[in-house]
mmCIF file of C-alpha atoms in Angstrom:
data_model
loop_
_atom_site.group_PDB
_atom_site.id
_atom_site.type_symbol
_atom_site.label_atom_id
_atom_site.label_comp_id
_atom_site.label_asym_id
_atom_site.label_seq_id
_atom_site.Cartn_x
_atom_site.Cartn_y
_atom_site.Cartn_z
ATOM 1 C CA UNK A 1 -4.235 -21.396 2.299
ATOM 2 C CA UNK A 2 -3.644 -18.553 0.301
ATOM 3 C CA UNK A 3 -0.112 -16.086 0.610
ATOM 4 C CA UNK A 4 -1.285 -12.545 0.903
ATOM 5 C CA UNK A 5 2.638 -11.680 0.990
ATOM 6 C CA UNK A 6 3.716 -9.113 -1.906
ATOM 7 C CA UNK A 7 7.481 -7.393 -2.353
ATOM 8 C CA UNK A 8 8.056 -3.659 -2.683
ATOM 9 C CA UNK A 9 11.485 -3.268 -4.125
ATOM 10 C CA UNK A 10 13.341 -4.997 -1.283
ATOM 11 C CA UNK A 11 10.760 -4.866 1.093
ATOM 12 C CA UNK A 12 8.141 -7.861 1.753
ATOM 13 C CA UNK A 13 4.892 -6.950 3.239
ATOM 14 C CA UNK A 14 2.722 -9.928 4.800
ATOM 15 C CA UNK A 15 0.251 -8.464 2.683
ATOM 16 C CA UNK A 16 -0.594 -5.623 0.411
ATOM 17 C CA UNK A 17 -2.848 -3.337 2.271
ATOM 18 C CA UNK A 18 -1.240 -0.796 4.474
ATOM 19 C CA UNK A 19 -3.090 2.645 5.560
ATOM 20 C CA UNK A 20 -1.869 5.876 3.575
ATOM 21 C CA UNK A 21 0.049 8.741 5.426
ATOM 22 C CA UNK A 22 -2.185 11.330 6.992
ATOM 23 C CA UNK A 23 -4.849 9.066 7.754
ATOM 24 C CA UNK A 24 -3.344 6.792 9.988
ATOM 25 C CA UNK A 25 -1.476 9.573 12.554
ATOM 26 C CA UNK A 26 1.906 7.307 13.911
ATOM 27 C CA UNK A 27 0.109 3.702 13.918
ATOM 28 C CA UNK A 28 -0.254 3.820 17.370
ATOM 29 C CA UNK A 29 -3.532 5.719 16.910
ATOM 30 C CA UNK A 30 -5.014 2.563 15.237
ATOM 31 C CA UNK A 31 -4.058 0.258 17.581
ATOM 32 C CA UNK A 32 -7.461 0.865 20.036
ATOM 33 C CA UNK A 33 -9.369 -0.963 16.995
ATOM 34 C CA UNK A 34 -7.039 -3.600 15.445
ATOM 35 C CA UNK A 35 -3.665 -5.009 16.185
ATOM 36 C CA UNK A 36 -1.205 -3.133 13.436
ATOM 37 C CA UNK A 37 0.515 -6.718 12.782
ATOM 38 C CA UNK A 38 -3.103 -6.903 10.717
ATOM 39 C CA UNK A 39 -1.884 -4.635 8.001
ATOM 40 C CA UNK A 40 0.868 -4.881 5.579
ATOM 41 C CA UNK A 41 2.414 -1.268 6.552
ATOM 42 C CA UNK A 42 1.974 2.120 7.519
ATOM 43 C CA UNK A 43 2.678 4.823 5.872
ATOM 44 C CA UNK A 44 3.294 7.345 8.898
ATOM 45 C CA UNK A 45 2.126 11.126 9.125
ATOM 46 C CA UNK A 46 3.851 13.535 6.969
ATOM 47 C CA UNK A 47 7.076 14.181 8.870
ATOM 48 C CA UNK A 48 9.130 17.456 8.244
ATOM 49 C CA UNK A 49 12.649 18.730 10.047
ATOM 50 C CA UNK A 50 10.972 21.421 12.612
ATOM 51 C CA UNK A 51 7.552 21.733 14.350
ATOM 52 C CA UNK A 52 5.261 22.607 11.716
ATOM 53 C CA UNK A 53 1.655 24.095 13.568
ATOM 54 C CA UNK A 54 -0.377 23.336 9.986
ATOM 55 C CA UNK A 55 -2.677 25.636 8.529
ATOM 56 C CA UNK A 56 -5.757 28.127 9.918
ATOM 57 C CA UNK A 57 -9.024 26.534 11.144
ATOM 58 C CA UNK A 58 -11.082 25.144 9.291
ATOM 59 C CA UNK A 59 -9.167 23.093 7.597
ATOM 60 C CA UNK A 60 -11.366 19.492 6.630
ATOM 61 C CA UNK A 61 -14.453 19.962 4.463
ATOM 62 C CA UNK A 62 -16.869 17.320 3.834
ATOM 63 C CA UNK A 63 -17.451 16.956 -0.229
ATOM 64 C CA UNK A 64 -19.792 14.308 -2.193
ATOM 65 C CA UNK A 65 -17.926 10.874 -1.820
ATOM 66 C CA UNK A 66 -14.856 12.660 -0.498
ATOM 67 C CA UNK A 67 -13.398 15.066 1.290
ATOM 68 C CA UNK A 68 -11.255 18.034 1.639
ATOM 69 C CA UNK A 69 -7.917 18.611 3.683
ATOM 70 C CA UNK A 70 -5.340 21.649 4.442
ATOM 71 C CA UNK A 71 -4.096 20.313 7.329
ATOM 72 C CA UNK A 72 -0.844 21.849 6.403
ATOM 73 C CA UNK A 73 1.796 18.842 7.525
ATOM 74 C CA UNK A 74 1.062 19.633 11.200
ATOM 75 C CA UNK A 75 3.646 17.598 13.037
ATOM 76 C CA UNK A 76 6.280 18.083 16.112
ATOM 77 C CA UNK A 77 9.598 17.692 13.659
ATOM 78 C CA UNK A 78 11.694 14.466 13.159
ATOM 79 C CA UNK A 79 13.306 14.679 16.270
ATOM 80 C CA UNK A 80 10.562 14.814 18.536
ATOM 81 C CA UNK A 81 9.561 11.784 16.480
ATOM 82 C CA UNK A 82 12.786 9.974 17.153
ATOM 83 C CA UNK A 83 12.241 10.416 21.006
ATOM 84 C CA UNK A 84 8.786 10.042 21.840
ATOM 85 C CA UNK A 85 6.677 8.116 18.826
ATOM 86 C CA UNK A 86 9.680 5.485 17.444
ATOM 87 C CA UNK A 87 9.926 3.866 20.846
ATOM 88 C CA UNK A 88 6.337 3.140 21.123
ATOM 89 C CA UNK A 89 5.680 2.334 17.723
ATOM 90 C CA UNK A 90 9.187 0.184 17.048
ATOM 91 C CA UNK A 91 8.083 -3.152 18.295
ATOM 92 C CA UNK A 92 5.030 -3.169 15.816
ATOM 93 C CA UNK A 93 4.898 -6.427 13.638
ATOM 94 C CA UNK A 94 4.655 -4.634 10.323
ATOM 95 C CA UNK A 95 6.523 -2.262 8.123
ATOM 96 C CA UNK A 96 7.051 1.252 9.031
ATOM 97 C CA UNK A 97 7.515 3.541 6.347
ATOM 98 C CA UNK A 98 8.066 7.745 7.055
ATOM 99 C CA UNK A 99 6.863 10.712 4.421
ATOM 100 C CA UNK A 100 9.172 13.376 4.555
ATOM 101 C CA UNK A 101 8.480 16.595 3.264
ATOM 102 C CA UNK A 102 10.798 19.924 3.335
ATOM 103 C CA UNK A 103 10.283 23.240 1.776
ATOM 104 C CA UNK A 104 14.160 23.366 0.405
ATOM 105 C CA UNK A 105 15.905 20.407 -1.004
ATOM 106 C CA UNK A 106 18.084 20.930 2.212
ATOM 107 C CA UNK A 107 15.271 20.253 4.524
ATOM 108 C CA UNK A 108 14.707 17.148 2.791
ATOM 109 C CA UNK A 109 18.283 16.214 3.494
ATOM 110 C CA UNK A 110 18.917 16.980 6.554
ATOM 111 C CA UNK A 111 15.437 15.039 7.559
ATOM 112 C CA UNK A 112 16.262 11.740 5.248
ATOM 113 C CA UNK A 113 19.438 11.605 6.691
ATOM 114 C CA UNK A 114 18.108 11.097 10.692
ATOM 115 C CA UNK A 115 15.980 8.240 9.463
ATOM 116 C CA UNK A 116 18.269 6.858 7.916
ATOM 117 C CA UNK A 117 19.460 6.132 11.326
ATOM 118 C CA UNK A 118 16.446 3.846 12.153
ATOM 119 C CA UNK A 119 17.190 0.630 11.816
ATOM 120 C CA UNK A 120 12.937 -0.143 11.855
ATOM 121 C CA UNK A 121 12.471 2.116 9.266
ATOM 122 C CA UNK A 122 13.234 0.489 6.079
ATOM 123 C CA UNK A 123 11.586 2.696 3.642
ATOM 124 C CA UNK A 124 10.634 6.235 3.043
ATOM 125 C CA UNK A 125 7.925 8.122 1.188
ATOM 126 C CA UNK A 126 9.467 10.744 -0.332
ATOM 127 C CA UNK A 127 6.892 13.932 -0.612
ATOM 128 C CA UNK A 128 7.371 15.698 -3.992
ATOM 129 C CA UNK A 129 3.899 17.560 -3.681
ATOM 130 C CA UNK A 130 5.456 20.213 -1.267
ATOM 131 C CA UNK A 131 5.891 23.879 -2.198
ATOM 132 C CA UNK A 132 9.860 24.431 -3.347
ATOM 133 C CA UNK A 133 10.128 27.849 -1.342
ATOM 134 C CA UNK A 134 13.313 28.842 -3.503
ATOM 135 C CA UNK A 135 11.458 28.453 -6.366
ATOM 136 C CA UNK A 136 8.073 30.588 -6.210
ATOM 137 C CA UNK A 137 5.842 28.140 -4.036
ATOM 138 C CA UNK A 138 5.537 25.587 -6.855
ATOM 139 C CA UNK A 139 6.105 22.119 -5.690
ATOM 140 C CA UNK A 140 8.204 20.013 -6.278
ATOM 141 C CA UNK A 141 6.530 17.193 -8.526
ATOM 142 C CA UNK A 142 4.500 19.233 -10.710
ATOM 143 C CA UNK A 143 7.732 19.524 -12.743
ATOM 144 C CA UNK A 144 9.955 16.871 -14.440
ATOM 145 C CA UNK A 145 13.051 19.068 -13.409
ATOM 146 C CA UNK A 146 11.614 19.590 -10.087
ATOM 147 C CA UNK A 147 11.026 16.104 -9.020
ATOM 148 C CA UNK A 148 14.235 14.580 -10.532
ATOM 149 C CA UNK A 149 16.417 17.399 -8.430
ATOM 150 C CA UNK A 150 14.753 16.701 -4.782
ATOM 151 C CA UNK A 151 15.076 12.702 -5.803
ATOM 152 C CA UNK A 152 18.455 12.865 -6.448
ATOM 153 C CA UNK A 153 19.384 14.373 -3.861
ATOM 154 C CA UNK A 154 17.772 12.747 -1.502
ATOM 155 C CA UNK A 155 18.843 9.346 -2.912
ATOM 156 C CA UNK A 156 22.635 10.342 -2.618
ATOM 157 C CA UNK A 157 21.933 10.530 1.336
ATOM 158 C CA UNK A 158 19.272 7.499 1.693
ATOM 159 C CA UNK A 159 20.234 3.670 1.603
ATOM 160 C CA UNK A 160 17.073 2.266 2.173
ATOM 161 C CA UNK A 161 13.563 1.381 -0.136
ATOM 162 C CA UNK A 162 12.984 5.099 -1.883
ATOM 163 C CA UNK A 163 9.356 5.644 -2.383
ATOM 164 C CA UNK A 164 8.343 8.775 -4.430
ATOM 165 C CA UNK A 165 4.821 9.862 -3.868
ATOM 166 C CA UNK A 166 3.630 11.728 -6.944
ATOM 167 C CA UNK A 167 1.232 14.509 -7.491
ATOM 168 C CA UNK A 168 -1.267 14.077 -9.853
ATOM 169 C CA UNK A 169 -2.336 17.664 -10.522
ATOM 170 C CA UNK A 170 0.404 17.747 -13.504
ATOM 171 C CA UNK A 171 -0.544 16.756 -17.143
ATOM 172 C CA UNK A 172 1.190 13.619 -17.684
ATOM 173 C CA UNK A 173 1.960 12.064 -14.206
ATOM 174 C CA UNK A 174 3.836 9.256 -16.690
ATOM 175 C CA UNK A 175 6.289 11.604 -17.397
ATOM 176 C CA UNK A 176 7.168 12.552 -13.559
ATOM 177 C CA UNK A 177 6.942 9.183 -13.064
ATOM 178 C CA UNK A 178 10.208 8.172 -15.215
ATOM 179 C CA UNK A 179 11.600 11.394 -14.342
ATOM 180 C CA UNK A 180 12.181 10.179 -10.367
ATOM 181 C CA UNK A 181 13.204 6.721 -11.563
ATOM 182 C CA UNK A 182 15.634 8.056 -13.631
ATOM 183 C CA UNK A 183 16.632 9.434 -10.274
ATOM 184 C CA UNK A 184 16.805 6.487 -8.287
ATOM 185 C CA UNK A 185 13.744 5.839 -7.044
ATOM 186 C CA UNK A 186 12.797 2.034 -6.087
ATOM 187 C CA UNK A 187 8.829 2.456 -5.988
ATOM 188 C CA UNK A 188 6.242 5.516 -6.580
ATOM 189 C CA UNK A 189 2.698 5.580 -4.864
ATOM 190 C CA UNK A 190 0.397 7.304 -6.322
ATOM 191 C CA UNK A 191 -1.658 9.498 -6.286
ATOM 192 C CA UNK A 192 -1.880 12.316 -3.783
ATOM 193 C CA UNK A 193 -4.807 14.358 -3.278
ATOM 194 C CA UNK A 194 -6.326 16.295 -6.060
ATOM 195 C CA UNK A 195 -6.614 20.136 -5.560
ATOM 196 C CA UNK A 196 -10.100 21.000 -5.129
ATOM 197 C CA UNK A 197 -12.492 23.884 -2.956
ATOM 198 C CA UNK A 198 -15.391 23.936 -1.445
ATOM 199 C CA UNK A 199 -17.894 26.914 -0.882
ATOM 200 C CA UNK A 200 -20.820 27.900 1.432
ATOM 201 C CA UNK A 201 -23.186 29.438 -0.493
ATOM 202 C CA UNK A 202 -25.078 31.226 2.270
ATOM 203 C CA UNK A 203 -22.211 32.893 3.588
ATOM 204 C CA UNK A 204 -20.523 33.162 0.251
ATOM 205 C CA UNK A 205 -17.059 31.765 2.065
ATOM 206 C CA UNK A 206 -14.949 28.932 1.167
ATOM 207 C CA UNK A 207 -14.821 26.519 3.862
ATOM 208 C CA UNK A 208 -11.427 26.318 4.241
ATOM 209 C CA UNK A 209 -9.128 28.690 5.553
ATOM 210 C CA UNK A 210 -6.488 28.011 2.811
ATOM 211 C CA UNK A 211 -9.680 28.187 0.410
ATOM 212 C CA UNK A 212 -8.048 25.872 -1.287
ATOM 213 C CA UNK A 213 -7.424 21.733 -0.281
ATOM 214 C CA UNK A 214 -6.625 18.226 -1.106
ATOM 215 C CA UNK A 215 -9.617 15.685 -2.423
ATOM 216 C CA UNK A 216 -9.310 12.496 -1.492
ATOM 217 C CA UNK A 217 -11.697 9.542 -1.380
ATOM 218 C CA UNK A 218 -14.482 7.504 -3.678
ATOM 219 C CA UNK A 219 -14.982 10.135 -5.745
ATOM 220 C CA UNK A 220 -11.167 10.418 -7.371
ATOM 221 C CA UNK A 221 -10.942 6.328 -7.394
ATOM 222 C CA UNK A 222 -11.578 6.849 -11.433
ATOM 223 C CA UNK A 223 -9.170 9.276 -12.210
ATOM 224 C CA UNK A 224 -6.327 7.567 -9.395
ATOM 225 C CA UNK A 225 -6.973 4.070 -10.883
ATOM 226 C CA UNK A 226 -6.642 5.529 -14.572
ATOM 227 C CA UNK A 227 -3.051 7.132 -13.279
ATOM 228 C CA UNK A 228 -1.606 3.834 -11.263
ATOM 229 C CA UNK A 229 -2.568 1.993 -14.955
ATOM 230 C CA UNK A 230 -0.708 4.105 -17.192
ATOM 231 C CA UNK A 231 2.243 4.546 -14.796
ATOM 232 C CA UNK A 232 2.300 0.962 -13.978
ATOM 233 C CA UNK A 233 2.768 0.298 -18.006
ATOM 234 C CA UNK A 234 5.530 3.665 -18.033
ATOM 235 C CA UNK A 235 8.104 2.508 -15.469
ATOM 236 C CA UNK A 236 10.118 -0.722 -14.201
ATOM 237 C CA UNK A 237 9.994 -0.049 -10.760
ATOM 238 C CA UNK A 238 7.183 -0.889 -8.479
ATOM 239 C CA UNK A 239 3.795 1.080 -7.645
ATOM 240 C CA UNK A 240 1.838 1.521 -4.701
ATOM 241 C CA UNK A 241 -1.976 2.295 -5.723
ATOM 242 C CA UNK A 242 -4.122 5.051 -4.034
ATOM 243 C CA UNK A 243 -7.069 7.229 -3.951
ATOM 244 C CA UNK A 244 -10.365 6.113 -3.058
ATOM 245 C CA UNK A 245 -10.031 2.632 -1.670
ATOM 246 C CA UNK A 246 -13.014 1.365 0.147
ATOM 247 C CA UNK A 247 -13.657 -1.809 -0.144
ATOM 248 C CA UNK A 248 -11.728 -5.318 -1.033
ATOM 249 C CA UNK A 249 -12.551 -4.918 -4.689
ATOM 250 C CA UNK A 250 -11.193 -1.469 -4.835
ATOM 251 C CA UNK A 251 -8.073 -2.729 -3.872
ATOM 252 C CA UNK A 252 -7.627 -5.872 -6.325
ATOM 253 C CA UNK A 253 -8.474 -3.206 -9.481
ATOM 254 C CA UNK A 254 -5.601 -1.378 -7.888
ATOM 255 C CA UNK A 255 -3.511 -4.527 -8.249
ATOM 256 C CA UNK A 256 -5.137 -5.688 -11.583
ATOM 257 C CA UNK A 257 -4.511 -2.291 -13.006
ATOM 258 C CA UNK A 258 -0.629 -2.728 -11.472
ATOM 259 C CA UNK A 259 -0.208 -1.492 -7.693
ATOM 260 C CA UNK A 260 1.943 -3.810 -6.131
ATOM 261 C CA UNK A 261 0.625 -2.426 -2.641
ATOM 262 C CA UNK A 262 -2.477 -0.385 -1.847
ATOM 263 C CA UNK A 263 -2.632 2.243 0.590
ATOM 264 C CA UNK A 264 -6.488 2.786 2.015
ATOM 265 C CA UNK A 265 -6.893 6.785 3.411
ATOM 266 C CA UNK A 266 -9.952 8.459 3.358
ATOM 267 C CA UNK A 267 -11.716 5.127 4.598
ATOM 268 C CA UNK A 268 -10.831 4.798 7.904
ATOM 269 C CA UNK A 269 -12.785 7.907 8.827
ATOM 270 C CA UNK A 270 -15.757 5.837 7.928
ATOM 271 C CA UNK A 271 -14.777 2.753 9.508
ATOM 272 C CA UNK A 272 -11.363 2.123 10.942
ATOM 273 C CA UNK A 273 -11.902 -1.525 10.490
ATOM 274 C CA UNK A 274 -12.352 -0.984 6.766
ATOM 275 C CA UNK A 275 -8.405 -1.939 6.448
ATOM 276 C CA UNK A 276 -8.804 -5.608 7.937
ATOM 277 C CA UNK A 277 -11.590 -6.090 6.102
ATOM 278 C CA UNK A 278 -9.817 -5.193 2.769
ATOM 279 C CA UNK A 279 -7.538 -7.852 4.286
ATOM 280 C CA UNK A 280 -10.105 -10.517 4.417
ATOM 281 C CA UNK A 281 -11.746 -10.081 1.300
ATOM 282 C CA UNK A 282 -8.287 -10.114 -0.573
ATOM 283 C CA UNK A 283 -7.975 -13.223 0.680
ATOM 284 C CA UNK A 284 -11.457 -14.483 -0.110
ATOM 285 C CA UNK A 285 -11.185 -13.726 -4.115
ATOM 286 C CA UNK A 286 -8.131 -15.191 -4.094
ATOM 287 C CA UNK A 287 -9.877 -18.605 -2.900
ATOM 288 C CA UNK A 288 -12.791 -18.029 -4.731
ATOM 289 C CA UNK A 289 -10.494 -17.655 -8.093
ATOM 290 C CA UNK A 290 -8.140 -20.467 -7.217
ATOM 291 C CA UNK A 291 -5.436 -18.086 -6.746
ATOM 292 C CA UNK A 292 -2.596 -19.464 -4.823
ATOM 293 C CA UNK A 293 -0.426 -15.919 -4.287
ATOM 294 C CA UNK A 294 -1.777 -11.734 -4.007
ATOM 295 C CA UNK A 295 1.291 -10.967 -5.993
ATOM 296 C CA UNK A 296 -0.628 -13.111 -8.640
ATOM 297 C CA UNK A 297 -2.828 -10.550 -9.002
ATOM 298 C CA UNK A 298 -0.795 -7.074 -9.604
ATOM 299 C CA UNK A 299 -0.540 -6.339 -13.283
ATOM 300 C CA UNK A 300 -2.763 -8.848 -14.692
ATOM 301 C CA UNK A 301 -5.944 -6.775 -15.989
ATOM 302 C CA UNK A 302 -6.518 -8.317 -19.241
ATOM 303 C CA UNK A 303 -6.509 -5.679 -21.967
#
């Protein structure tokens, strides 16, 4: 027997895979193809204060070995969420963790501090890749100021696991990275999507609405696994790995390169059993390496 258990901060997950926010709707939308106690976590659909109705049709593209969102944070607001999805949902064997995202460092406030209220809720992903409307439209985490402000904040009123989920359209994510644990961050997962487009040649139209979207799957593993290295080696605090996680192997580089906890996205729009799998084949390297422990593996690429 191997133990697939790893720690986040404070926070032990029976083992490291857990599905990424966006992908995975509330948990409960999995639960027709797997029982959720199967996964380490979820990280829950981006969760704002109000009803948010997301962005113009279309709004997914297909791209090679990814793909392209503007979904635009659709979601019924934090208390609909309180009154209708955390009942169903609070029973599940595995940890429940909430991305919050606010256009004003008050929205992000006044959100954090109704989950703080959950007592099943033990973490939060903190959102730093949303557009600060006081400030122009730029977001958040594309700044070192930026991201230590809305972290601060938001730590003052939170007194739970603080994950920070950083952007990596900046030019030295190491740099925001520090910044928010100089804030009080306990963990950072990385990375979000990269901004990308997408264009229809015949009709000479982007096929978004928002023309512009977020890339995500195999084809930013690279560039996500180069980031979760270099921050890994920049800050004390844990890191949860992501971008382009297929397969079991994906994940362990993850962990070699120093993810304490993967987060698998994209994926489960190929195969929504792609997660257990992961699961599985974690647990078969370990054997096959005469590994007694997963956390044996985060951090030890040999360089």
């Amino acid at each position: 027997m191997v133990d697939l258990k790893v720690k986040l901060h404070d926070i032990e997950f029976k083992n490291p895979v857990t599905l990424a926010s966006g992908t995975c709707g509330f948990a409960r939308e999995t639960a027709e193809f797997f029982e959720p106690g199967l996964l380490g976590g979820y990280f829950l659909k981006g969760t704002t204060l109000k009803n948010r109705d997301g962005n113009n049709y279309p709004r997914m593209a297909e791209t090679p070995s990814g793909m392209l969102n503007a979904v635009g944070l659709q979601n019924k607001g934090i208390d609909y969420f309180i009154e209708n999805i955390y009942p169903e949902i609070v029973d599940y064997d595995t940890q429940l963790i909430i991305n919050v995202n606010g256009s004003t460092v008050e929205d992000y406030i006044a959100l954090t501090e109704k989950v703080n209220e959950l007592d099943k809720i033990n973490a939060i992903e903190l959102n730093i890749s949303c557009p600060n409307v006081k400030e122009g439209g730029m977001a958040f985490g594309v700044s070192c100021p930026g991201a230590e402000m809305v972290t601060r904040e938001v730590r003052r009123v939170y007194d739970k696991t603080m994950i920070v989920k950083l952007s990596p359209n900046v030019t030295d994510i190491t740099e925001i990275a520090k910044a928010v644990e100089g804030q009080g961050a306990d963990a950072v997962s990385l990375v979000n999507t990269f901004l990308g487009m997408a264009i229809d040649a015949e009709k000479r139209e982007p096929l978004l609405s928002t023309i512009t979207g977020g890339l995500s799957g195999p084809a930013i593993k690279p560039i996500a696994l180069r980031m979760v290295w270099q921050v890994a080696g920049a800050v004390k605090i844990p890191v949860v790995g992501i971008g382009g996680i297929m397969t079991a192997a994906d994940a362990i580089e993850f962990m070699l390169a120093g993810a304490s906890v993967i987060q698998v996205g994209t994926a489960i729009f190929k195969d929504p059993m792609i997660p257990v799998k992961i699961v599985e084949g974690i647990e078969d390297y370990l054997k096959r390496h005469n590994m007694q422990s997963a956390s044996e593996l985060i951090g030890s690429l040999q360089v």
